[in-house]
Amino acid sequence: MTTIAITGATGALGGRVTSLLAGADMRLDLRLLVRDAARAPDVDTDVRECTYADHDAALAALRGVETLFMVSAHEGPQRREEHRTFVAAAAEAGVRHVVYTSFVAAGPDTTFTLGRDHHDTEQAIAGSGMAHTFLRDNFYLDVLPGFADADGVLRGPGRRGRLSAVARDDVADAAAVVLRDPADHAGAAYDLTGPEALGLDEVAARAGAVLGRELRYVEEGVEEAYESRRAGWPDAEQWQLDAWVSTYTAIADGSLERVSPDLERLLGRAPRTLEQALERAPEQRG
């Protein structure tokens, strides 16, 4: 029996991974790590409360765990420190293998500013002595329509760039494959992308057709993008503004364009298209 801890089980990604693994394989003993046990998925499994920032609670929750599925924490200025605290607790608890949800362009100077946070976490995990697998996903296809404002406009400095966004369910499916046999994926870093690279005008047209909404892309300059977001969210901190704007500049400079074969190799099937991803995401309708 292998004990697998899953973080983020109350969220969309961790929740789907939980549903894929719970009861599906008698070799696996699941442990869900959540902030609030009352919100944990209704499955017959062990539930522990902890946060990434609380070393002692994380240490207690992780003792006896062999494989850890670490879903990246909510965006924020303290995320690097929180991740490093949790990684240190995992190593101290004796976790053998960490499967971490990273970002496809993760690096110390990647254009998308939050990708730099993911790189920092990868470095912490790699230096911890634990075996590891990095799932470097692109932006989620099913989230892209949420970039549009109330008027149905995706607005930003994406120019004519393209991105190979991926269905969130495909990332969960890939995580489940890795978690069932983590030793087969030790040391791997998989780029998880969709089957094609799309321009933002294509995203708007095709997503709008599925959702029954009129969506369109309007290009902004970089300074114009900062100004529009400061006007719309006057209380937003600088790191958040940088993240929002760099979402588009990363598309513009081509760093999110590459279509990777990794997902198809892991799943034995083609990744879902934009249309297929949205059809599985009813919350995007209306």
PDB file of C-alpha atoms in Angstrom:
ATOM      1  CA  MET A   1       0.000   0.000   0.000  1.00  0.00           C
ATOM      2  CA  THR A   2       1.382   3.388  -1.076  1.00  0.00           C
ATOM      3  CA  THR A   3       0.219   6.528   0.737  1.00  0.00           C
ATOM      4  CA  ILE A   4      -0.334   9.487  -1.591  1.00  0.00           C
ATOM      5  CA  ALA A   5      -1.053  12.948  -0.213  1.00  0.00           C
ATOM      6  CA  ILE A   6      -3.044  15.301  -2.442  1.00  0.00           C
ATOM      7  CA  THR A   7      -3.071  19.039  -1.807  1.00  0.00           C
ATOM      8  CA  GLY A   8      -5.681  21.370  -3.252  1.00  0.00           C
ATOM      9  CA  ALA A   9      -8.339  18.653  -3.062  1.00  0.00           C
ATOM     10  CA  THR A  10     -11.083  21.263  -2.603  1.00  0.00           C
ATOM     11  CA  GLY A  11     -10.114  22.876  -5.923  1.00  0.00           C
ATOM     12  CA  ALA A  12     -10.826  21.903  -9.513  1.00  0.00           C
ATOM     13  CA  LEU A  13      -7.483  20.230 -10.254  1.00  0.00           C
ATOM     14  CA  GLY A  14      -6.855  18.488  -6.939  1.00  0.00           C
ATOM     15  CA  GLY A  15     -10.503  17.498  -6.723  1.00  0.00           C
ATOM     16  CA  ARG A  16     -10.418  15.769 -10.089  1.00  0.00           C
ATOM     17  CA  VAL A  17      -7.177  13.964  -9.264  1.00  0.00           C
ATOM     18  CA  THR A  18      -8.815  12.784  -6.048  1.00  0.00           C
ATOM     19  CA  SER A  19     -11.833  11.452  -7.926  1.00  0.00           C
ATOM     20  CA  LEU A  20      -9.601   9.662 -10.434  1.00  0.00           C
ATOM     21  CA  LEU A  21      -7.571   7.890  -7.765  1.00  0.00           C
ATOM     22  CA  ALA A  22     -10.075   7.308  -4.953  1.00  0.00           C
ATOM     23  CA  GLY A  23     -11.078   3.664  -4.929  1.00  0.00           C
ATOM     24  CA  ALA A  24      -9.578   3.072  -8.367  1.00  0.00           C
ATOM     25  CA  ASP A  25      -6.498   1.182  -7.223  1.00  0.00           C
ATOM     26  CA  MET A  26      -6.282  -0.909  -4.038  1.00  0.00           C
ATOM     27  CA  ARG A  27      -2.526  -0.235  -3.908  1.00  0.00           C
ATOM     28  CA  LEU A  28      -3.151   3.446  -3.188  1.00  0.00           C
ATOM     29  CA  ASP A  29      -4.002   4.952   0.180  1.00  0.00           C
ATOM     30  CA  LEU A  30      -5.065   8.565  -0.287  1.00  0.00           C
ATOM     31  CA  ARG A  31      -4.602  11.367   2.212  1.00  0.00           C
ATOM     32  CA  LEU A  32      -6.162  14.750   1.459  1.00  0.00           C
ATOM     33  CA  LEU A  33      -4.397  17.863   2.743  1.00  0.00           C
ATOM     34  CA  VAL A  34      -6.822  20.785   2.978  1.00  0.00           C
ATOM     35  CA  ARG A  35      -7.260  24.049   4.822  1.00  0.00           C
ATOM     36  CA  ASP A  36     -10.802  23.185   5.928  1.00  0.00           C
ATOM     37  CA  ALA A  37     -11.771  19.526   6.400  1.00  0.00           C
ATOM     38  CA  ALA A  38     -15.461  20.442   6.099  1.00  0.00           C
ATOM     39  CA  ARG A  39     -14.883  21.314   2.433  1.00  0.00           C
ATOM     40  CA  ALA A  40     -12.975  18.147   1.527  1.00  0.00           C
ATOM     41  CA  PRO A  41     -14.379  15.905  -1.234  1.00  0.00           C
ATOM     42  CA  ASP A  42     -16.890  13.327  -0.031  1.00  0.00           C
ATOM     43  CA  VAL A  43     -14.718  10.267  -0.469  1.00  0.00           C
ATOM     44  CA  ASP A  44     -13.752   7.592   2.022  1.00  0.00           C
ATOM     45  CA  THR A  45     -10.193   8.653   2.748  1.00  0.00           C
ATOM     46  CA  ASP A  46      -7.947  10.266   5.334  1.00  0.00           C
ATOM     47  CA  VAL A  47      -8.253  14.066   5.608  1.00  0.00           C
ATOM     48  CA  ARG A  48      -5.722  16.316   7.363  1.00  0.00           C
ATOM     49  CA  GLU A  49      -5.787  20.072   7.837  1.00  0.00           C
ATOM     50  CA  CYS A  50      -2.697  22.180   7.134  1.00  0.00           C
ATOM     51  CA  THR A  51      -1.474  25.127   5.113  1.00  0.00           C
ATOM     52  CA  TYR A  52       1.713  25.552   3.136  1.00  0.00           C
ATOM     53  CA  ALA A  53       2.874  28.303   5.482  1.00  0.00           C
ATOM     54  CA  ASP A  54       2.462  26.233   8.678  1.00  0.00           C
ATOM     55  CA  HIS A  55       5.553  24.022   8.906  1.00  0.00           C
ATOM     56  CA  ASP A  56       4.466  22.100  12.010  1.00  0.00           C
ATOM     57  CA  ALA A  57       0.958  21.317  10.738  1.00  0.00           C
ATOM     58  CA  ALA A  58       2.349  20.291   7.349  1.00  0.00           C
ATOM     59  CA  LEU A  59       4.957  18.085   9.002  1.00  0.00           C
ATOM     60  CA  ALA A  60       2.302  16.287  11.034  1.00  0.00           C
ATOM     61  CA  ALA A  61       0.020  15.888   8.015  1.00  0.00           C
ATOM     62  CA  LEU A  62       2.800  14.489   5.825  1.00  0.00           C
ATOM     63  CA  ARG A  63       4.278  11.868   8.137  1.00  0.00           C
ATOM     64  CA  GLY A  64       3.872   8.442   6.582  1.00  0.00           C
ATOM     65  CA  VAL A  65       3.328   9.857   3.083  1.00  0.00           C
ATOM     66  CA  GLU A  66       5.426   8.356   0.303  1.00  0.00           C
ATOM     67  CA  THR A  67       4.216  10.383  -2.700  1.00  0.00           C
ATOM     68  CA  LEU A  68       3.001  13.990  -2.582  1.00  0.00           C
ATOM     69  CA  PHE A  69       0.922  15.722  -5.230  1.00  0.00           C
ATOM     70  CA  MET A  70       1.651  19.391  -4.635  1.00  0.00           C
ATOM     71  CA  VAL A  71      -0.726  21.768  -6.372  1.00  0.00           C
ATOM     72  CA  SER A  72       0.742  25.268  -6.445  1.00  0.00           C
ATOM     73  CA  ALA A  73      -0.698  27.632  -3.842  1.00  0.00           C
ATOM     74  CA  HIS A  74      -2.902  30.604  -4.571  1.00  0.00           C
ATOM     75  CA  GLU A  75      -1.039  33.469  -6.216  1.00  0.00           C
ATOM     76  CA  GLY A  76       0.404  36.016  -3.833  1.00  0.00           C
ATOM     77  CA  PRO A  77       3.588  37.801  -2.774  1.00  0.00           C
ATOM     78  CA  GLN A  78       4.298  35.159  -0.090  1.00  0.00           C
ATOM     79  CA  ARG A  79       3.903  32.121  -2.349  1.00  0.00           C
ATOM     80  CA  ARG A  80       7.631  31.396  -2.734  1.00  0.00           C
ATOM     81  CA  GLU A  81       8.167  31.399   1.017  1.00  0.00           C
ATOM     82  CA  GLU A  82       5.040  29.279   1.602  1.00  0.00           C
ATOM     83  CA  HIS A  83       6.116  26.720  -0.988  1.00  0.00           C
ATOM     84  CA  ARG A  84       9.626  26.482   0.447  1.00  0.00           C
ATOM     85  CA  THR A  85       8.203  25.985   3.944  1.00  0.00           C
ATOM     86  CA  PHE A  86       5.971  23.168   2.720  1.00  0.00           C
ATOM     87  CA  VAL A  87       8.739  21.509   0.689  1.00  0.00           C
ATOM     88  CA  ALA A  88      11.023  21.554   3.738  1.00  0.00           C
ATOM     89  CA  ALA A  89       8.271  19.983   5.841  1.00  0.00           C
ATOM     90  CA  ALA A  90       7.745  17.269   3.223  1.00  0.00           C
ATOM     91  CA  ALA A  91      11.426  16.388   3.186  1.00  0.00           C
ATOM     92  CA  GLU A  92      11.569  16.332   6.987  1.00  0.00           C
ATOM     93  CA  ALA A  93       8.464  14.117   7.126  1.00  0.00           C
ATOM     94  CA  GLY A  94      10.144  11.536   4.910  1.00  0.00           C
ATOM     95  CA  VAL A  95       8.203  12.041   1.683  1.00  0.00           C
ATOM     96  CA  ARG A  96      10.000  10.177  -1.068  1.00  0.00           C
ATOM     97  CA  HIS A  97       8.566  11.714  -4.262  1.00  0.00           C
ATOM     98  CA  VAL A  98       6.943  15.070  -5.049  1.00  0.00           C
ATOM     99  CA  VAL A  99       4.784  15.639  -8.137  1.00  0.00           C
ATOM    100  CA  TYR A 100       4.478  19.416  -8.515  1.00  0.00           C
ATOM    101  CA  THR A 101       2.227  21.475 -10.798  1.00  0.00           C
ATOM    102  CA  SER A 102       4.557  24.029 -12.339  1.00  0.00           C
ATOM    103  CA  PHE A 103       4.372  26.226 -15.459  1.00  0.00           C
ATOM    104  CA  VAL A 104       5.432  25.505 -19.002  1.00  0.00           C
ATOM    105  CA  ALA A 105       7.857  28.404 -19.245  1.00  0.00           C
ATOM    106  CA  ALA A 106       9.130  28.269 -15.657  1.00  0.00           C
ATOM    107  CA  GLY A 107      12.509  29.928 -15.286  1.00  0.00           C
ATOM    108  CA  PRO A 108      14.280  32.664 -13.318  1.00  0.00           C
ATOM    109  CA  ASP A 109      13.496  35.276 -15.956  1.00  0.00           C
ATOM    110  CA  THR A 110      10.454  33.850 -17.752  1.00  0.00           C
ATOM    111  CA  THR A 111       8.172  36.514 -19.210  1.00  0.00           C
ATOM    112  CA  PHE A 112       5.114  35.458 -17.210  1.00  0.00           C
ATOM    113  CA  THR A 113       6.131  36.732 -13.796  1.00  0.00           C
ATOM    114  CA  LEU A 114       4.399  33.974 -11.822  1.00  0.00           C
ATOM    115  CA  GLY A 115       6.400  31.418 -13.806  1.00  0.00           C
ATOM    116  CA  ARG A 116       9.399  32.667 -11.844  1.00  0.00           C
ATOM    117  CA  ASP A 117       7.677  31.570  -8.630  1.00  0.00           C
ATOM    118  CA  HIS A 118       7.277  28.084 -10.092  1.00  0.00           C
ATOM    119  CA  HIS A 119      10.953  27.978 -10.992  1.00  0.00           C
ATOM    120  CA  ASP A 120      11.836  28.875  -7.417  1.00  0.00           C
ATOM    121  CA  THR A 121       9.699  26.013  -6.126  1.00  0.00           C
ATOM    122  CA  GLU A 122      11.233  23.590  -8.619  1.00  0.00           C
ATOM    123  CA  GLN A 123      14.663  24.604  -7.323  1.00  0.00           C
ATOM    124  CA  ALA A 124      13.573  24.021  -3.734  1.00  0.00           C
ATOM    125  CA  ILE A 125      12.196  20.568  -4.557  1.00  0.00           C
ATOM    126  CA  ALA A 126      15.237  19.595  -6.618  1.00  0.00           C
ATOM    127  CA  GLY A 127      17.506  20.584  -3.748  1.00  0.00           C
ATOM    128  CA  SER A 128      15.478  18.767  -1.099  1.00  0.00           C
ATOM    129  CA  GLY A 129      16.772  15.266  -1.813  1.00  0.00           C
ATOM    130  CA  MET A 130      13.277  14.007  -2.676  1.00  0.00           C
ATOM    131  CA  ALA A 131      12.573  12.403  -6.043  1.00  0.00           C
ATOM    132  CA  HIS A 132      10.403  14.669  -8.151  1.00  0.00           C
ATOM    133  CA  THR A 133       8.298  15.099 -11.276  1.00  0.00           C
ATOM    134  CA  PHE A 134       7.311  18.502 -12.621  1.00  0.00           C
ATOM    135  CA  LEU A 135       4.058  18.921 -14.540  1.00  0.00           C
ATOM    136  CA  ARG A 136       4.633  22.164 -16.416  1.00  0.00           C
ATOM    137  CA  ASP A 137       1.237  23.117 -17.779  1.00  0.00           C
ATOM    138  CA  ASN A 138       0.360  25.999 -20.055  1.00  0.00           C
ATOM    139  CA  PHE A 139      -2.586  28.269 -19.250  1.00  0.00           C
ATOM    140  CA  TYR A 140      -5.898  26.412 -18.985  1.00  0.00           C
ATOM    141  CA  LEU A 141      -8.129  26.348 -22.052  1.00  0.00           C
ATOM    142  CA  ASP A 142     -11.274  26.295 -19.924  1.00  0.00           C
ATOM    143  CA  VAL A 143     -10.180  29.440 -18.074  1.00  0.00           C
ATOM    144  CA  LEU A 144      -9.414  31.573 -21.142  1.00  0.00           C
ATOM    145  CA  PRO A 145     -12.998  32.880 -21.591  1.00  0.00           C
ATOM    146  CA  GLY A 146     -12.690  34.274 -18.070  1.00  0.00           C
ATOM    147  CA  PHE A 147     -10.068  36.691 -19.400  1.00  0.00           C
ATOM    148  CA  ALA A 148     -12.912  38.564 -21.119  1.00  0.00           C
ATOM    149  CA  ASP A 149     -14.530  41.562 -19.431  1.00  0.00           C
ATOM    150  CA  ALA A 150     -18.254  42.160 -18.997  1.00  0.00           C
ATOM    151  CA  ASP A 151     -18.465  43.276 -22.628  1.00  0.00           C
ATOM    152  CA  GLY A 152     -16.900  40.047 -23.878  1.00  0.00           C
ATOM    153  CA  VAL A 153     -13.529  41.622 -24.684  1.00  0.00           C
ATOM    154  CA  LEU A 154     -10.186  39.893 -24.121  1.00  0.00           C
ATOM    155  CA  ARG A 155      -7.983  42.943 -23.795  1.00  0.00           C
ATOM    156  CA  GLY A 156      -4.193  42.937 -23.535  1.00  0.00           C
ATOM    157  CA  PRO A 157      -0.791  43.294 -25.204  1.00  0.00           C
ATOM    158  CA  GLY A 158      -0.758  39.812 -26.716  1.00  0.00           C
ATOM    159  CA  ARG A 159      -0.131  41.148 -30.221  1.00  0.00           C
ATOM    160  CA  ARG A 160      -0.401  38.323 -32.779  1.00  0.00           C
ATOM    161  CA  GLY A 161       1.216  35.768 -30.487  1.00  0.00           C
ATOM    162  CA  ARG A 162      -0.104  32.280 -29.899  1.00  0.00           C
ATOM    163  CA  LEU A 163      -0.427  29.940 -26.930  1.00  0.00           C
ATOM    164  CA  SER A 164      -0.818  26.176 -26.668  1.00  0.00           C
ATOM    165  CA  ALA A 165      -3.231  26.255 -23.731  1.00  0.00           C
ATOM    166  CA  VAL A 166      -4.278  22.941 -22.175  1.00  0.00           C
ATOM    167  CA  ALA A 167      -7.487  21.514 -20.729  1.00  0.00           C
ATOM    168  CA  ARG A 168      -7.358  21.415 -16.934  1.00  0.00           C
ATOM    169  CA  ASP A 169      -8.892  17.929 -16.966  1.00  0.00           C
ATOM    170  CA  ASP A 170      -5.999  16.740 -19.145  1.00  0.00           C
ATOM    171  CA  VAL A 171      -3.516  17.996 -16.562  1.00  0.00           C
ATOM    172  CA  ALA A 172      -5.432  16.110 -13.867  1.00  0.00           C
ATOM    173  CA  ASP A 173      -5.483  12.970 -15.995  1.00  0.00           C
ATOM    174  CA  ALA A 174      -1.725  13.226 -16.507  1.00  0.00           C
ATOM    175  CA  ALA A 175      -1.168  13.742 -12.785  1.00  0.00           C
ATOM    176  CA  ALA A 176      -3.149  10.591 -12.030  1.00  0.00           C
ATOM    177  CA  VAL A 177      -1.001   8.601 -14.475  1.00  0.00           C
ATOM    178  CA  VAL A 178       2.197   9.811 -12.814  1.00  0.00           C
ATOM    179  CA  LEU A 179       0.907   9.286  -9.272  1.00  0.00           C
ATOM    180  CA  ARG A 180      -0.011   5.665  -9.941  1.00  0.00           C
ATOM    181  CA  ASP A 181       3.603   4.824 -10.824  1.00  0.00           C
ATOM    182  CA  PRO A 182       5.780   7.774  -9.753  1.00  0.00           C
ATOM    183  CA  ALA A 183       9.076   5.871  -9.973  1.00  0.00           C
ATOM    184  CA  ASP A 184       8.580   5.601 -13.731  1.00  0.00           C
ATOM    185  CA  HIS A 185       8.589   9.409 -13.939  1.00  0.00           C
ATOM    186  CA  ALA A 186      11.307  10.320 -11.439  1.00  0.00           C
ATOM    187  CA  GLY A 187      13.359  13.305 -12.601  1.00  0.00           C
ATOM    188  CA  ALA A 188      11.001  14.109 -15.477  1.00  0.00           C
ATOM    189  CA  ALA A 189       9.677  17.565 -16.340  1.00  0.00           C
ATOM    190  CA  TYR A 190       6.675  17.313 -18.660  1.00  0.00           C
ATOM    191  CA  ASP A 191       5.425  20.258 -20.717  1.00  0.00           C
ATOM    192  CA  LEU A 192       1.641  19.862 -20.759  1.00  0.00           C
ATOM    193  CA  THR A 193       0.024  21.716 -23.659  1.00  0.00           C
ATOM    194  CA  GLY A 194      -3.017  21.492 -25.835  1.00  0.00           C
ATOM    195  CA  PRO A 195      -2.971  20.061 -29.370  1.00  0.00           C
ATOM    196  CA  GLU A 196      -2.538  23.417 -31.143  1.00  0.00           C
ATOM    197  CA  ALA A 197      -1.254  26.948 -30.699  1.00  0.00           C
ATOM    198  CA  LEU A 198      -4.039  29.534 -30.862  1.00  0.00           C
ATOM    199  CA  GLY A 199      -4.041  33.283 -31.352  1.00  0.00           C
ATOM    200  CA  LEU A 200      -6.245  35.301 -29.024  1.00  0.00           C
ATOM    201  CA  ASP A 201      -8.560  36.229 -31.851  1.00  0.00           C
ATOM    202  CA  GLU A 202      -9.050  32.505 -32.533  1.00  0.00           C
ATOM    203  CA  VAL A 203      -9.652  31.853 -28.844  1.00  0.00           C
ATOM    204  CA  ALA A 204     -12.331  34.546 -28.759  1.00  0.00           C
ATOM    205  CA  ALA A 205     -14.120  33.357 -31.894  1.00  0.00           C
ATOM    206  CA  ARG A 206     -14.061  29.654 -31.097  1.00  0.00           C
ATOM    207  CA  ALA A 207     -14.832  30.002 -27.392  1.00  0.00           C
ATOM    208  CA  GLY A 208     -17.676  32.376 -28.151  1.00  0.00           C
ATOM    209  CA  ALA A 209     -19.182  29.884 -30.578  1.00  0.00           C
ATOM    210  CA  VAL A 210     -19.213  27.152 -27.933  1.00  0.00           C
ATOM    211  CA  LEU A 211     -20.479  29.352 -25.128  1.00  0.00           C
ATOM    212  CA  GLY A 212     -23.079  31.233 -27.145  1.00  0.00           C
ATOM    213  CA  ARG A 213     -21.445  34.579 -26.349  1.00  0.00           C
ATOM    214  CA  GLU A 214     -19.860  37.205 -28.537  1.00  0.00           C
ATOM    215  CA  LEU A 215     -16.197  37.366 -27.570  1.00  0.00           C
ATOM    216  CA  ARG A 216     -13.461  39.359 -29.260  1.00  0.00           C
ATOM    217  CA  TYR A 217      -9.831  40.238 -28.751  1.00  0.00           C
ATOM    218  CA  VAL A 218      -8.690  43.860 -28.570  1.00  0.00           C
ATOM    219  CA  GLU A 219      -4.967  44.540 -28.551  1.00  0.00           C
ATOM    220  CA  GLU A 220      -3.483  46.980 -26.040  1.00  0.00           C
ATOM    221  CA  GLY A 221      -0.005  48.393 -25.658  1.00  0.00           C
ATOM    222  CA  VAL A 222       1.891  47.425 -22.526  1.00  0.00           C
ATOM    223  CA  GLU A 223       1.518  50.801 -20.817  1.00  0.00           C
ATOM    224  CA  GLU A 224      -2.106  50.965 -21.906  1.00  0.00           C
ATOM    225  CA  ALA A 225      -2.648  47.540 -20.304  1.00  0.00           C
ATOM    226  CA  TYR A 226      -1.205  48.716 -17.002  1.00  0.00           C
ATOM    227  CA  GLU A 227      -3.340  51.838 -17.100  1.00  0.00           C
ATOM    228  CA  SER A 228      -6.560  49.957 -17.841  1.00  0.00           C
ATOM    229  CA  ARG A 229      -5.935  47.497 -15.011  1.00  0.00           C
ATOM    230  CA  ARG A 230      -5.019  50.215 -12.522  1.00  0.00           C
ATOM    231  CA  ALA A 231      -8.265  51.951 -13.436  1.00  0.00           C
ATOM    232  CA  GLY A 232     -10.315  48.778 -13.097  1.00  0.00           C
ATOM    233  CA  TRP A 233      -8.627  47.497  -9.934  1.00  0.00           C
ATOM    234  CA  PRO A 234      -7.214  50.529  -8.091  1.00  0.00           C
ATOM    235  CA  ASP A 235      -6.343  48.458  -5.012  1.00  0.00           C
ATOM    236  CA  ALA A 236      -4.346  45.811  -6.907  1.00  0.00           C
ATOM    237  CA  GLU A 237      -0.731  45.456  -5.826  1.00  0.00           C
ATOM    238  CA  GLN A 238       2.132  45.792  -8.299  1.00  0.00           C
ATOM    239  CA  TRP A 239       2.869  42.042  -8.376  1.00  0.00           C
ATOM    240  CA  GLN A 240      -0.738  41.381  -9.428  1.00  0.00           C
ATOM    241  CA  LEU A 241      -0.631  44.017 -12.163  1.00  0.00           C
ATOM    242  CA  ASP A 242       2.636  42.541 -13.437  1.00  0.00           C
ATOM    243  CA  ALA A 243       1.102  39.052 -13.492  1.00  0.00           C
ATOM    244  CA  TRP A 244      -1.969  40.196 -15.402  1.00  0.00           C
ATOM    245  CA  VAL A 245      -0.012  42.126 -18.016  1.00  0.00           C
ATOM    246  CA  SER A 246       2.718  39.499 -18.401  1.00  0.00           C
ATOM    247  CA  THR A 247       0.051  36.902 -19.151  1.00  0.00           C
ATOM    248  CA  TYR A 248      -0.298  38.694 -22.479  1.00  0.00           C
ATOM    249  CA  THR A 249       3.321  39.670 -23.073  1.00  0.00           C
ATOM    250  CA  ALA A 250       4.267  35.997 -22.642  1.00  0.00           C
ATOM    251  CA  ILE A 251       1.822  35.170 -25.418  1.00  0.00           C
ATOM    252  CA  ALA A 252       3.216  37.994 -27.541  1.00  0.00           C
ATOM    253  CA  ASP A 253       6.849  36.894 -27.322  1.00  0.00           C
ATOM    254  CA  GLY A 254       6.154  33.288 -28.309  1.00  0.00           C
ATOM    255  CA  SER A 255       7.230  31.670 -25.039  1.00  0.00           C
ATOM    256  CA  LEU A 256       3.866  29.901 -24.709  1.00  0.00           C
ATOM    257  CA  GLU A 257       3.516  28.789 -28.335  1.00  0.00           C
ATOM    258  CA  ARG A 258       5.290  25.408 -28.436  1.00  0.00           C
ATOM    259  CA  VAL A 259       3.025  22.345 -28.709  1.00  0.00           C
ATOM    260  CA  SER A 260       4.539  19.532 -26.660  1.00  0.00           C
ATOM    261  CA  PRO A 261       4.062  15.776 -27.295  1.00  0.00           C
ATOM    262  CA  ASP A 262       4.367  14.990 -23.576  1.00  0.00           C
ATOM    263  CA  LEU A 263       0.661  14.921 -22.738  1.00  0.00           C
ATOM    264  CA  GLU A 264      -0.232  12.585 -25.595  1.00  0.00           C
ATOM    265  CA  ARG A 265       2.598  10.258 -24.576  1.00  0.00           C
ATOM    266  CA  LEU A 266       1.389  10.166 -20.982  1.00  0.00           C
ATOM    267  CA  LEU A 267      -2.286   9.673 -21.792  1.00  0.00           C
ATOM    268  CA  GLY A 268      -2.081   7.613 -24.969  1.00  0.00           C
ATOM    269  CA  ARG A 269      -4.519   9.984 -26.675  1.00  0.00           C
ATOM    270  CA  ALA A 270      -4.590  13.463 -28.143  1.00  0.00           C
ATOM    271  CA  PRO A 271      -5.092  16.386 -25.751  1.00  0.00           C
ATOM    272  CA  ARG A 272      -8.537  17.967 -25.687  1.00  0.00           C
ATOM    273  CA  THR A 273      -9.249  20.891 -27.988  1.00  0.00           C
ATOM    274  CA  LEU A 274     -10.591  24.259 -26.865  1.00  0.00           C
ATOM    275  CA  GLU A 275     -14.111  23.177 -27.784  1.00  0.00           C
ATOM    276  CA  GLN A 276     -13.829  19.885 -25.907  1.00  0.00           C
ATOM    277  CA  ALA A 277     -12.435  21.611 -22.828  1.00  0.00           C
ATOM    278  CA  LEU A 278     -15.263  24.168 -22.741  1.00  0.00           C
ATOM    279  CA  GLU A 279     -17.933  21.544 -23.257  1.00  0.00           C
ATOM    280  CA  ARG A 280     -16.652  19.907 -20.051  1.00  0.00           C
ATOM    281  CA  ALA A 281     -16.687  23.186 -18.136  1.00  0.00           C
ATOM    282  CA  PRO A 282     -20.355  24.113 -17.572  1.00  0.00           C
ATOM    283  CA  GLU A 283     -19.390  26.960 -15.239  1.00  0.00           C
ATOM    284  CA  GLN A 284     -18.229  28.876 -18.331  1.00  0.00           C
ATOM    285  CA  ARG A 285     -21.685  28.836 -19.875  1.00  0.00           C
ATOM    286  CA  GLY A 286     -24.117  31.736 -19.706  1.00  0.00           C
TER     287      GLY A 286
END
